[in-house]
PDB file of C-alpha atoms in Angstrom:
ATOM      1  CA  MET A   1     -31.808 -19.304  -0.347  1.00 47.00           C
ATOM      2  CA  SER A   2     -33.062 -15.997  -0.638  1.00 50.00           C
ATOM      3  CA  VAL A   3     -31.559 -12.493  -0.484  1.00 48.00           C
ATOM      4  CA  GLU A   4     -32.954  -9.281   0.872  1.00 55.00           C
ATOM      5  CA  HIS A   5     -32.040  -6.216   1.691  1.00 51.00           C
ATOM      6  CA  ALA A   6     -33.567  -3.306   3.733  1.00 56.00           C
ATOM      7  CA  GLY A   7     -34.383   0.131   2.923  1.00 47.00           C
ATOM      8  CA  GLY A   8     -35.704  -0.318  -0.458  1.00 42.00           C
ATOM      9  CA  SER A   9     -32.347   0.104  -2.372  1.00 43.00           C
ATOM     10  CA  ASP A  10     -30.843  -2.200  -5.169  1.00 49.00           C
ATOM     11  CA  SER A  11     -27.328  -2.858  -6.249  1.00 44.00           C
ATOM     12  CA  ARG A  12     -27.222   0.314  -8.334  1.00 53.00           C
ATOM     13  CA  ASP A  13     -27.015   2.593  -5.449  1.00 74.00           C
ATOM     14  CA  VAL A  14     -23.984   4.348  -4.548  1.00 86.00           C
ATOM     15  CA  PHE A  15     -22.641   3.834  -1.013  1.00 94.00           C
ATOM     16  CA  ASP A  16     -20.013   5.597   1.019  1.00 96.00           C
ATOM     17  CA  VAL A  17     -19.114   2.585   2.690  1.00 96.00           C
ATOM     18  CA  VAL A  18     -19.960  -1.304   1.961  1.00 95.00           C
ATOM     19  CA  ALA A  19     -18.907  -3.631   5.110  1.00 96.00           C
ATOM     20  CA  ILE A  20     -18.847  -7.558   4.487  1.00 95.00           C
ATOM     21  CA  GLY A  21     -18.825  -9.931   7.047  1.00 95.00           C
ATOM     22  CA  GLU A  22     -20.212 -12.060   9.887  1.00 96.00           C
ATOM     23  CA  THR A  23     -22.470 -10.739  12.615  1.00 96.00           C
ATOM     24  CA  MET A  24     -23.914 -12.896  15.511  1.00 95.00           C
ATOM     25  CA  ALA A  25     -26.703 -12.715  17.854  1.00 95.00           C
ATOM     26  CA  ALA A  26     -24.833 -11.790  21.192  1.00 91.00           C
ATOM     27  CA  PHE A  27     -26.112 -12.588  25.089  1.00 91.00           C
ATOM     28  CA  VAL A  28     -24.399 -10.134  27.206  1.00 83.00           C
ATOM     29  CA  GLN A  29     -24.623 -10.536  30.795  1.00 77.00           C
ATOM     30  CA  ASP A  30     -26.622  -7.925  32.414  1.00 67.00           C
ATOM     31  CA  GLY A  31     -24.266  -6.350  35.133  1.00 63.00           C
ATOM     32  CA  ALA A  32     -24.018  -8.034  38.302  1.00 64.00           C
ATOM     33  CA  ALA A  33     -27.339 -10.406  37.556  1.00 64.00           C
ATOM     34  CA  ALA A  34     -25.698 -13.500  36.658  1.00 66.00           C
ATOM     35  CA  ASP A  35     -28.930 -15.243  35.329  1.00 74.00           C
ATOM     36  CA  ARG A  36     -30.076 -12.185  33.074  1.00 81.00           C
ATOM     37  CA  TYR A  37     -28.655 -11.786  29.741  1.00 86.00           C
ATOM     38  CA  ARG A  38     -29.881  -9.178  26.765  1.00 87.00           C
ATOM     39  CA  VAL A  39     -29.360  -9.786  23.298  1.00 91.00           C
ATOM     40  CA  THR A  40     -27.758  -7.757  21.132  1.00 90.00           C
ATOM     41  CA  ALA A  41     -25.918  -7.829  17.599  1.00 93.00           C
ATOM     42  CA  ILE A  42     -22.079  -7.930  17.155  1.00 90.00           C
ATOM     43  CA  GLY A  43     -19.727  -8.182  14.290  1.00 94.00           C
ATOM     44  CA  ALA A  44     -16.717  -6.200  13.233  1.00 95.00           C
ATOM     45  CA  GLU A  45     -17.874  -5.341   9.854  1.00 97.00           C
ATOM     46  CA  SER A  46     -21.540  -4.234  10.743  1.00 96.00           C
ATOM     47  CA  ASN A  47     -20.219  -2.331  13.648  1.00 95.00           C
ATOM     48  CA  VAL A  48     -18.274  -0.180  11.074  1.00 97.00           C
ATOM     49  CA  ALA A  49     -21.347   0.174   9.097  1.00 97.00           C
ATOM     50  CA  VAL A  50     -23.316   1.290  11.758  1.00 95.00           C
ATOM     51  CA  GLY A  51     -20.589   3.931  13.172  1.00 94.00           C
ATOM     52  CA  VAL A  52     -20.639   5.203   9.427  1.00 95.00           C
ATOM     53  CA  ALA A  53     -24.459   5.473   9.050  1.00 94.00           C
ATOM     54  CA  GLN A  54     -24.514   7.142  12.697  1.00 91.00           C
ATOM     55  CA  LEU A  55     -22.407  10.009  10.826  1.00 91.00           C
ATOM     56  CA  GLY A  56     -24.905  10.429   8.164  1.00 90.00           C
ATOM     57  CA  CYS A  57     -23.142   8.443   5.546  1.00 94.00           C
ATOM     58  CA  ARG A  58     -24.554   5.920   3.473  1.00 95.00           C
ATOM     59  CA  ALA A  59     -23.622   2.408   4.501  1.00 96.00           C
ATOM     60  CA  ARG A  60     -24.494  -1.200   3.342  1.00 96.00           C
ATOM     61  CA  TRP A  61     -23.378  -4.290   5.448  1.00 96.00           C
ATOM     62  CA  VAL A  62     -23.576  -7.604   3.418  1.00 95.00           C
ATOM     63  CA  SER A  63     -23.704 -11.073   5.140  1.00 95.00           C
ATOM     64  CA  ARG A  64     -25.375 -14.498   5.214  1.00 95.00           C
ATOM     65  CA  LEU A  65     -27.439 -15.376   8.050  1.00 97.00           C
ATOM     66  CA  GLY A  66     -29.428 -18.208   9.274  1.00 96.00           C
ATOM     67  CA  GLU A  67     -33.223 -18.596   8.443  1.00 96.00           C
ATOM     68  CA  ASP A  68     -33.981 -18.233  12.140  1.00 96.00           C
ATOM     69  CA  GLU A  69     -35.239 -15.875  14.707  1.00 96.00           C
ATOM     70  CA  LEU A  70     -31.803 -14.627  15.788  1.00 97.00           C
ATOM     71  CA  GLY A  71     -30.906 -13.931  12.241  1.00 97.00           C
ATOM     72  CA  ARG A  72     -33.902 -12.022  11.625  1.00 97.00           C
ATOM     73  CA  TYR A  73     -33.125 -10.120  14.890  1.00 97.00           C
ATOM     74  CA  VAL A  74     -29.886  -9.502  13.515  1.00 97.00           C
ATOM     75  CA  HIS A  75     -30.999  -8.163  10.359  1.00 98.00           C
ATOM     76  CA  ASP A  76     -33.406  -5.869  11.861  1.00 97.00           C
ATOM     77  CA  SER A  77     -30.873  -4.450  14.425  1.00 96.00           C
ATOM     78  CA  ILE A  78     -28.339  -3.474  12.109  1.00 96.00           C
ATOM     79  CA  ALA A  79     -31.069  -1.992   9.814  1.00 97.00           C
ATOM     80  CA  SER A  80     -32.417   0.092  12.718  1.00 95.00           C
ATOM     81  CA  HIS A  81     -29.171   2.123  12.919  1.00 93.00           C
ATOM     82  CA  GLY A  82     -30.057   3.379   9.157  1.00 94.00           C
ATOM     83  CA  VAL A  83     -27.672   0.414   7.472  1.00 96.00           C
ATOM     84  CA  ASP A  84     -28.851  -0.947   4.268  1.00 95.00           C
ATOM     85  CA  VAL A  85     -28.827  -4.523   4.942  1.00 95.00           C
ATOM     86  CA  ARG A  86     -28.090  -6.977   2.100  1.00 94.00           C
ATOM     87  CA  VAL A  87     -28.153 -10.722   3.315  1.00 94.00           C
ATOM     88  CA  GLU A  88     -28.461 -14.259   2.263  1.00 94.00           C
ATOM     89  CA  TRP A  89     -30.868 -16.403   4.387  1.00 96.00           C
ATOM     90  CA  ASP A  90     -29.535 -19.963   4.727  1.00 95.00           C
ATOM     91  CA  SER A  91     -32.085 -22.436   5.728  1.00 95.00           C
ATOM     92  CA  SER A  92     -29.686 -25.284   6.608  1.00 94.00           C
ATOM     93  CA  ARG A  93     -27.110 -23.379   8.654  1.00 95.00           C
ATOM     94  CA  PRO A  94     -27.960 -20.971  11.929  1.00 96.00           C
ATOM     95  CA  THR A  95     -26.747 -17.589  12.709  1.00 97.00           C
ATOM     96  CA  GLY A  96     -23.767 -17.509  14.895  1.00 95.00           C
ATOM     97  CA  VAL A  97     -24.163 -16.905  18.722  1.00 95.00           C
ATOM     98  CA  SER A  98     -21.936 -15.486  21.099  1.00 91.00           C
ATOM     99  CA  VAL A  99     -21.762 -14.946  24.947  1.00 89.00           C
ATOM    100  CA  LYS A 100     -20.262 -11.932  26.483  1.00 80.00           C
ATOM    101  CA  GLU A 101     -19.622 -11.487  30.246  1.00 77.00           C
ATOM    102  CA  VAL A 102     -18.476  -8.067  31.386  1.00 69.00           C
ATOM    103  CA  ARG A 103     -16.993  -7.919  35.026  1.00 68.00           C
ATOM    104  CA  PRO A 104     -14.763  -5.166  36.249  1.00 64.00           C
ATOM    105  CA  GLY A 105     -11.295  -5.151  34.589  1.00 63.00           C
ATOM    106  CA  ARG A 106     -12.375  -8.224  32.580  1.00 69.00           C
ATOM    107  CA  THR A 107     -14.234  -9.328  29.451  1.00 72.00           C
ATOM    108  CA  ARG A 108     -15.013 -12.736  28.607  1.00 79.00           C
ATOM    109  CA  VAL A 109     -16.695 -13.609  24.982  1.00 82.00           C
ATOM    110  CA  ARG A 110     -17.430 -17.268  24.056  1.00 87.00           C
ATOM    111  CA  TYR A 111     -18.303 -17.912  20.378  1.00 89.00           C
ATOM    112  CA  TYR A 112     -20.596 -20.709  19.249  1.00 90.00           C
ATOM    113  CA  ARG A 113     -20.293 -20.144  15.362  1.00 89.00           C
ATOM    114  CA  SER A 114     -18.406 -23.285  14.063  1.00 88.00           C
ATOM    115  CA  GLN A 115     -21.328 -24.299  11.831  1.00 90.00           C
ATOM    116  CA  SER A 116     -22.899 -20.661  11.194  1.00 94.00           C
ATOM    117  CA  ALA A 117     -24.139 -19.658   7.984  1.00 94.00           C
ATOM    118  CA  ALA A 118     -21.683 -16.814   7.501  1.00 94.00           C
ATOM    119  CA  ARG A 119     -19.013 -19.522   7.039  1.00 93.00           C
ATOM    120  CA  GLN A 120     -20.664 -20.185   3.579  1.00 91.00           C
ATOM    121  CA  LEU A 121     -20.185 -16.536   2.339  1.00 90.00           C
ATOM    122  CA  ASN A 122     -19.396 -17.220  -1.304  1.00 86.00           C
ATOM    123  CA  ARG A 123     -18.304 -15.368  -4.503  1.00 84.00           C
ATOM    124  CA  ALA A 124     -21.672 -15.351  -5.812  1.00 82.00           C
ATOM    125  CA  GLN A 125     -23.349 -13.510  -2.976  1.00 80.00           C
ATOM    126  CA  VAL A 126     -20.911 -10.586  -3.054  1.00 80.00           C
ATOM    127  CA  ALA A 127     -20.824 -10.561  -7.075  1.00 73.00           C
ATOM    128  CA  SER A 128     -22.779  -7.489  -7.011  1.00 70.00           C
ATOM    129  CA  PHE A 129     -23.286  -5.642  -3.843  1.00 74.00           C
ATOM    130  CA  GLY A 130     -23.507  -2.006  -5.183  1.00 72.00           C
ATOM    131  CA  THR A 131     -21.044   0.716  -6.066  1.00 83.00           C
ATOM    132  CA  ALA A 132     -18.983   1.767  -2.909  1.00 89.00           C
ATOM    133  CA  ARG A 133     -16.388   4.588  -2.376  1.00 93.00           C
ATOM    134  CA  TRP A 134     -15.134   2.208   0.341  1.00 96.00           C
ATOM    135  CA  LEU A 135     -15.349  -1.499   0.555  1.00 95.00           C
ATOM    136  CA  HIS A 136     -14.334  -2.587   4.091  1.00 97.00           C
ATOM    137  CA  VAL A 137     -13.473  -6.039   5.312  1.00 97.00           C
ATOM    138  CA  THR A 138     -11.567  -7.626   8.075  1.00 97.00           C
ATOM    139  CA  GLY A 139      -9.332 -10.382   8.826  1.00 97.00           C
ATOM    140  CA  ILE A 140     -11.944 -12.099  10.681  1.00 96.00           C
ATOM    141  CA  THR A 141     -13.615 -13.324   7.406  1.00 96.00           C
ATOM    142  CA  PRO A 142     -11.044 -15.132   6.031  1.00 96.00           C
ATOM    143  CA  ALA A 143     -10.381 -17.256   9.180  1.00 95.00           C
ATOM    144  CA  LEU A 144     -13.825 -18.410   9.009  1.00 94.00           C
ATOM    145  CA  SER A 145     -13.451 -20.765   6.127  1.00 92.00           C
ATOM    146  CA  SER A 146     -11.725 -21.567   3.023  1.00 92.00           C
ATOM    147  CA  GLU A 147     -14.864 -20.171   1.085  1.00 91.00           C
ATOM    148  CA  ALA A 148     -14.784 -17.089   3.066  1.00 93.00           C
ATOM    149  CA  ALA A 149     -11.134 -16.832   2.597  1.00 94.00           C
ATOM    150  CA  ASP A 150     -11.644 -16.843  -1.134  1.00 93.00           C
ATOM    151  CA  VAL A 151     -14.109 -14.134  -1.198  1.00 92.00           C
ATOM    152  CA  ILE A 152     -11.977 -11.777   0.702  1.00 94.00           C
ATOM    153  CA  THR A 153      -8.831 -12.383  -1.670  1.00 93.00           C
ATOM    154  CA  MET A 154     -11.169 -11.966  -4.554  1.00 91.00           C
ATOM    155  CA  LEU A 155     -12.039  -8.611  -3.169  1.00 92.00           C
ATOM    156  CA  VAL A 156      -9.107  -7.346  -1.814  1.00 92.00           C
ATOM    157  CA  GLU A 157      -6.188  -8.476  -4.110  1.00 86.00           C
ATOM    158  CA  ARG A 158      -8.134  -8.941  -7.545  1.00 78.00           C
ATOM    159  CA  ARG A 159     -10.676  -5.991  -6.731  1.00 79.00           C
ATOM    160  CA  ALA A 160     -13.473  -8.193  -8.484  1.00 71.00           C
ATOM    161  CA  GLY A 161     -16.829  -6.620  -8.394  1.00 68.00           C
ATOM    162  CA  HIS A 162     -15.918  -3.202  -7.444  1.00 76.00           C
ATOM    163  CA  THR A 163     -13.941   0.038  -8.298  1.00 78.00           C
ATOM    164  CA  GLY A 164     -13.765   1.750  -5.047  1.00 88.00           C
ATOM    165  CA  LYS A 165     -11.055   1.736  -2.474  1.00 94.00           C
ATOM    166  CA  VAL A 166     -10.493  -1.051   0.114  1.00 96.00           C
ATOM    167  CA  SER A 167     -10.207  -1.029   3.666  1.00 97.00           C
ATOM    168  CA  PHE A 168      -8.721  -4.055   5.522  1.00 98.00           C
ATOM    169  CA  ASP A 169      -8.731  -4.008   9.406  1.00 97.00           C
ATOM    170  CA  VAL A 170      -6.046  -6.844  10.287  1.00 97.00           C
ATOM    171  CA  ASN A 171      -8.188  -7.766  13.596  1.00 95.00           C
ATOM    172  CA  TYR A 172      -6.040 -10.741  14.228  1.00 96.00           C
ATOM    173  CA  ARG A 173      -8.176 -13.209  16.429  1.00 93.00           C
ATOM    174  CA  PRO A 174      -5.886 -15.987  17.346  1.00 93.00           C
ATOM    175  CA  VAL A 175      -8.661 -18.266  18.736  1.00 90.00           C
ATOM    176  CA  LEU A 176      -9.799 -18.407  14.986  1.00 92.00           C
ATOM    177  CA  TRP A 177      -6.582 -19.653  13.538  1.00 95.00           C
ATOM    178  CA  PRO A 178      -4.733 -22.853  14.052  1.00 95.00           C
ATOM    179  CA  ASP A 179      -1.358 -21.071  14.617  1.00 96.00           C
ATOM    180  CA  VAL A 180       0.214 -17.681  14.007  1.00 96.00           C
ATOM    181  CA  ALA A 181       2.422 -18.476  11.032  1.00 96.00           C
ATOM    182  CA  THR A 182      -1.046 -19.569   9.069  1.00 97.00           C
ATOM    183  CA  ALA A 183      -2.626 -16.136  10.027  1.00 97.00           C
ATOM    184  CA  SER A 184       0.246 -14.307   9.022  1.00 97.00           C
ATOM    185  CA  ARG A 185       0.720 -16.392   5.461  1.00 96.00           C
ATOM    186  CA  VAL A 186      -3.062 -15.064   5.097  1.00 96.00           C
ATOM    187  CA  LEU A 187      -3.737 -11.692   6.617  1.00 97.00           C
ATOM    188  CA  ILE A 188      -0.159 -10.088   5.599  1.00 97.00           C
ATOM    189  CA  PRO A 189      -0.700 -10.457   1.744  1.00 96.00           C
ATOM    190  CA  LEU A 190      -4.346  -8.772   1.945  1.00 97.00           C
ATOM    191  CA  ALA A 191      -3.148  -6.097   4.008  1.00 97.00           C
ATOM    192  CA  ARG A 192      -0.306  -5.129   1.654  1.00 97.00           C
ATOM    193  CA  GLN A 193      -3.088  -5.046  -1.195  1.00 95.00           C
ATOM    194  CA  ALA A 194      -5.361  -2.814   0.846  1.00 96.00           C
ATOM    195  CA  ASP A 195      -5.451   1.117   0.300  1.00 97.00           C
ATOM    196  CA  VAL A 196      -5.943   1.719   4.205  1.00 97.00           C
ATOM    197  CA  VAL A 197      -4.755  -0.827   6.663  1.00 98.00           C
ATOM    198  CA  PHE A 198      -5.822  -1.031  10.235  1.00 97.00           C
ATOM    199  CA  ILE A 199      -3.534  -2.574  12.651  1.00 97.00           C
ATOM    200  CA  GLY A 200      -2.909  -2.636  16.476  1.00 94.00           C
ATOM    201  CA  TYR A 201       0.473  -2.935  17.875  1.00 92.00           C
ATOM    202  CA  ASP A 202      -0.226  -6.090  19.598  1.00 93.00           C
ATOM    203  CA  GLU A 203      -1.508  -7.288  16.268  1.00 95.00           C
ATOM    204  CA  ALA A 204       1.694  -6.420  14.418  1.00 95.00           C
ATOM    205  CA  GLU A 205       3.918  -7.857  17.317  1.00 95.00           C
ATOM    206  CA  SER A 206       2.183 -11.031  16.932  1.00 96.00           C
ATOM    207  CA  LEU A 207       2.149 -11.155  13.064  1.00 97.00           C
ATOM    208  CA  LEU A 208       5.424  -9.285  12.187  1.00 96.00           C
ATOM    209  CA  GLY A 209       7.558  -9.767  15.183  1.00 93.00           C
ATOM    210  CA  SER A 210       7.801  -6.005  15.668  1.00 92.00           C
ATOM    211  CA  CYS A 211       5.729  -3.310  17.129  1.00 88.00           C
ATOM    212  CA  ASP A 212       8.280  -0.536  15.629  1.00 91.00           C
ATOM    213  CA  GLU A 213       6.145   1.902  13.354  1.00 92.00           C
ATOM    214  CA  ALA A 214       8.968   1.969  10.653  1.00 93.00           C
ATOM    215  CA  GLU A 215       9.239  -1.857  10.705  1.00 94.00           C
ATOM    216  CA  ILE A 216       5.402  -2.508  10.322  1.00 95.00           C
ATOM    217  CA  ALA A 217       5.585   0.164   7.602  1.00 95.00           C
ATOM    218  CA  ARG A 218       8.331  -1.688   5.775  1.00 95.00           C
ATOM    219  CA  HIS A 219       6.494  -4.921   5.880  1.00 95.00           C
ATOM    220  CA  LEU A 220       3.046  -3.497   4.931  1.00 96.00           C
ATOM    221  CA  LEU A 221       3.275  -0.328   2.731  1.00 96.00           C
ATOM    222  CA  THR A 222       3.854  -1.634  -0.923  1.00 94.00           C
ATOM    223  CA  ARG A 223       2.487   1.620  -2.728  1.00 94.00           C
ATOM    224  CA  ASP A 224       2.966   5.341  -2.484  1.00 94.00           C
ATOM    225  CA  ASP A 225      -1.044   5.688  -2.388  1.00 94.00           C
ATOM    226  CA  GLN A 226      -1.404   3.467   0.764  1.00 96.00           C
ATOM    227  CA  GLU A 227      -2.570   4.395   4.310  1.00 97.00           C
ATOM    228  CA  LEU A 228      -1.306   2.378   7.452  1.00 98.00           C
ATOM    229  CA  VAL A 229      -3.314   3.129  10.382  1.00 97.00           C
ATOM    230  CA  ILE A 230      -1.288   1.914  13.668  1.00 96.00           C
ATOM    231  CA  LYS A 231      -3.547   2.040  16.613  1.00 92.00           C
ATOM    232  CA  ARG A 232      -1.444   1.944  20.323  1.00 85.00           C
ATOM    233  CA  GLY A 233      -4.519   1.270  22.228  1.00 67.00           C
ATOM    234  CA  GLU A 234      -5.687   3.900  24.991  1.00 65.00           C
ATOM    235  CA  GLY A 235      -2.353   6.007  23.926  1.00 75.00           C
ATOM    236  CA  ALA A 236      -2.705   7.360  20.181  1.00 89.00           C
ATOM    237  CA  ALA A 237      -2.905   6.137  16.680  1.00 93.00           C
ATOM    238  CA  SER A 238      -0.946   7.248  13.674  1.00 94.00           C
ATOM    239  CA  VAL A 239      -1.136   7.437   9.941  1.00 96.00           C
ATOM    240  CA  VAL A 240       1.722   6.203   8.103  1.00 96.00           C
ATOM    241  CA  THR A 241       2.524   6.722   4.166  1.00 95.00           C
ATOM    242  CA  THR A 242       5.627   6.595   2.293  1.00 93.00           C
ATOM    243  CA  ALA A 243       5.969  10.317   2.665  1.00 92.00           C
ATOM    244  CA  GLY A 244       5.926  10.175   6.377  1.00 93.00           C
ATOM    245  CA  SER A 245       3.442   9.816   9.594  1.00 94.00           C
ATOM    246  CA  VAL A 246       0.814  11.914  11.518  1.00 93.00           C
ATOM    247  CA  SER A 247      -0.344  10.987  14.743  1.00 93.00           C
ATOM    248  CA  GLU A 248      -3.011  11.718  17.221  1.00 92.00           C
ATOM    249  CA  PRO A 249      -3.625  11.119  20.783  1.00 88.00           C
ATOM    250  CA  ALA A 250      -6.787   9.289  22.018  1.00 80.00           C
ATOM    251  CA  ILE A 251      -9.389  10.870  23.896  1.00 78.00           C
ATOM    252  CA  PRO A 252      -9.148  10.319  27.672  1.00 73.00           C
ATOM    253  CA  THR A 253     -12.324   8.478  28.978  1.00 71.00           C
ATOM    254  CA  THR A 254     -13.240   5.791  31.638  1.00 65.00           C
ATOM    255  CA  ILE A 255     -13.128   2.381  29.961  1.00 65.00           C
ATOM    256  CA  VAL A 256     -15.552  -0.113  30.834  1.00 62.00           C
ATOM    257  CA  ASP A 257     -14.963  -2.477  27.775  1.00 63.00           C
ATOM    258  CA  LEU A 258     -12.929  -2.161  24.784  1.00 66.00           C
ATOM    259  CA  THR A 259     -14.682  -4.572  22.750  1.00 72.00           C
ATOM    260  CA  GLY A 260     -15.801  -2.491  19.510  1.00 71.00           C
ATOM    261  CA  ALA A 261     -13.316   0.238  19.915  1.00 85.00           C
ATOM    262  CA  GLY A 262     -11.441  -0.620  16.925  1.00 89.00           C
ATOM    263  CA  ASP A 263     -14.268  -0.745  14.775  1.00 93.00           C
ATOM    264  CA  ALA A 264     -15.551   2.316  15.975  1.00 92.00           C
ATOM    265  CA  PHE A 265     -12.309   4.102  15.278  1.00 93.00           C
ATOM    266  CA  ALA A 266     -12.286   2.611  11.616  1.00 96.00           C
ATOM    267  CA  ALA A 267     -15.832   4.021  11.031  1.00 96.00           C
ATOM    268  CA  GLY A 268     -14.815   7.429  12.024  1.00 94.00           C
ATOM    269  CA  TYR A 269     -11.912   7.076   9.929  1.00 96.00           C
ATOM    270  CA  LEU A 270     -13.357   6.382   6.891  1.00 97.00           C
ATOM    271  CA  THR A 271     -16.389   8.846   7.292  1.00 95.00           C
ATOM    272  CA  GLY A 272     -13.618  11.361   7.730  1.00 94.00           C
ATOM    273  CA  ALA A 273     -12.093  10.174   4.358  1.00 95.00           C
ATOM    274  CA  CYS A 274     -15.477  10.387   2.908  1.00 94.00           C
ATOM    275  CA  TRP A 275     -15.895  13.966   3.697  1.00 92.00           C
ATOM    276  CA  GLY A 276     -12.283  14.600   2.484  1.00 92.00           C
ATOM    277  CA  TRP A 277     -10.868  15.381   5.861  1.00 93.00           C
ATOM    278  CA  ASP A 278      -6.800  15.227   6.190  1.00 94.00           C
ATOM    279  CA  ALA A 279      -5.223  12.593   8.124  1.00 94.00           C
ATOM    280  CA  SER A 280      -5.194  14.380  11.536  1.00 93.00           C
ATOM    281  CA  GLN A 281      -8.830  15.139  11.478  1.00 93.00           C
ATOM    282  CA  ARG A 282      -9.345  11.549  10.305  1.00 94.00           C
ATOM    283  CA  LEU A 283      -7.637  10.036  13.334  1.00 95.00           C
ATOM    284  CA  ARG A 284      -9.679  12.604  15.670  1.00 92.00           C
ATOM    285  CA  LEU A 285     -12.954  11.565  14.419  1.00 93.00           C
ATOM    286  CA  GLY A 286     -11.900   7.950  14.981  1.00 92.00           C
ATOM    287  CA  HIS A 287     -10.834   8.555  18.495  1.00 90.00           C
ATOM    288  CA  PHE A 288     -14.024  10.194  19.148  1.00 88.00           C
ATOM    289  CA  LEU A 289     -16.140   7.453  18.121  1.00 88.00           C
ATOM    290  CA  ALA A 290     -13.834   4.880  19.840  1.00 88.00           C
ATOM    291  CA  SER A 291     -14.079   6.952  23.138  1.00 82.00           C
ATOM    292  CA  ARG A 292     -17.965   6.480  22.884  1.00 82.00           C
ATOM    293  CA  VAL A 293     -17.750   2.764  23.054  1.00 74.00           C
ATOM    294  CA  VAL A 294     -15.329   2.019  25.495  1.00 66.00           C
ATOM    295  CA  GLY A 295     -17.628   3.668  27.906  1.00 57.00           C
ATOM    296  CA  VAL A 296     -20.393   1.143  27.663  1.00 60.00           C
ATOM    297  CA  PRO A 297     -20.530  -2.356  27.913  1.00 60.00           C
ATOM    298  CA  ARG A 298     -21.708  -2.859  24.284  1.00 65.00           C
ATOM    299  CA  ASP A 299     -20.061  -2.966  20.840  1.00 65.00           C
ATOM    300  CA  LEU A 300     -21.771   0.068  19.930  1.00 68.00           C
ATOM    301  CA  GLY A 301     -21.614   3.583  21.296  1.00 66.00           C
ATOM    302  CA  PRO A 302     -24.590   5.927  21.944  1.00 66.00           C
ATOM    303  CA  ALA A 303     -26.297   7.442  18.709  1.00 72.00           C
ATOM    304  CA  VAL A 304     -24.979  10.529  17.367  1.00 74.00           C
ATOM    305  CA  ASP A 305     -27.507  13.244  16.874  1.00 70.00           C
ATOM    306  CA  LYS A 306     -27.267  16.081  14.000  1.00 69.00           C
ATOM    307  CA  ALA A 307     -26.558  18.619  16.940  1.00 74.00           C
ATOM    308  CA  GLU A 308     -23.909  16.668  18.343  1.00 72.00           C
ATOM    309  CA  LEU A 309     -22.530  15.872  14.965  1.00 73.00           C
ATOM    310  CA  ALA A 310     -22.312  19.415  14.062  1.00 74.00           C
ATOM    311  CA  ARG A 311     -20.476  20.394  17.465  1.00 74.00           C
ATOM    312  CA  ILE A 312     -17.857  17.406  16.751  1.00 73.00           C
ATOM    313  CA  SER A 313     -17.268  18.055  13.358  1.00 73.00           C
ATOM    314  CA  SER A 314     -16.393  21.990  14.468  1.00 74.00           C
ATOM    315  CA  ALA A 315     -14.411  20.689  17.446  1.00 72.00           C
ATOM    316  CA  ILE A 316     -12.278  18.318  15.211  1.00 75.00           C
ATOM    317  CA  ALA A 317     -10.337  21.428  13.866  1.00 63.00           C
ATOM    318  CA  ALA A 318      -9.298  21.977  17.703  1.00 60.00           C
ATOM    319  CA  PRO A 319      -8.043  19.308  19.092  1.00 56.00           C
ATOM    320  CA  SER A 320      -7.616  20.754  22.598  1.00 51.00           C
ATOM    321  CA  GLN A 321     -11.397  21.412  22.529  1.00 50.00           C
ATOM    322  CA  LEU A 322     -12.443  17.918  21.366  1.00 51.00           C
ATOM    323  CA  ARG A 323     -10.383  16.172  23.972  1.00 49.00           C
ATOM    324  CA  ASN A 324     -12.060  18.344  26.766  1.00 46.00           C
ATOM    325  CA  ASP A 325     -15.695  19.129  25.534  1.00 47.00           C
ATOM    326  CA  ALA A 326     -16.711  16.347  23.131  1.00 44.00           C
ATOM    327  CA  LEU A 327     -17.980  13.507  25.698  1.00 40.00           C
TER     328      LEU A 327
END
């Protein structure tokens, strides 16, 4: 085993966001050509790290990859977006693989990850990942293995190894769990311990039996300093605290593929938090990044250059301008 990180930084560095979780090499069908695929890297946590880095904040992604060509591709792909990559190479387990088919009105993804290196993510690997203002994890990782679940519990519930805030995206994926009851027993306690929780209406309906905003908050908010971000798909998103709620509408756009939209939204929201923006501004920035992802058949939207970032940052204060002129 060996540990490597790109960018010349070390564990003493301070990052705005550190994201921990699996990323796979994905073979995405190239439009109408059934026999042509292009390779990309997909992973909920690394998607967030990339989004944060694209907006100019410092991001690190921590994971475990197979010591193979696909693992090297994933490493280099994430690093190419300006993310500091810290991985442990596994010589006995492969990098996970997925195959994604995008057709009009339908996206199908098949996963080949049952023996992936990321399933062996362990405590020793995340014992020192650097100082982070935000640690971002998702409900995908604890579904991969008991070892990975133990790591996320250690980080979220016991706050071992870090002093910053914790962001937790529920990211309930039914295919990864034996049943919804098991998923609820693991994911709900983690959500209650996080400082910011992201959950979709559909996930709340499955795990909590309700998509009512007040009922979701009753289940998940346990402290006055928590923020519950409830996503309503194409409609809007809300930030709910014990003091009340704020809602912002999504940016209308043509939808090609919804994959990765939630990750982009989380990246925008956390970046806004790093910049000290208020709840409405954080939601608007999240919607902006998500709108760029849903318009392409990829998990990542187009890069944001400095001029565009300056323009969008100004538009955040004027939501009508953002909705009309951002895209």
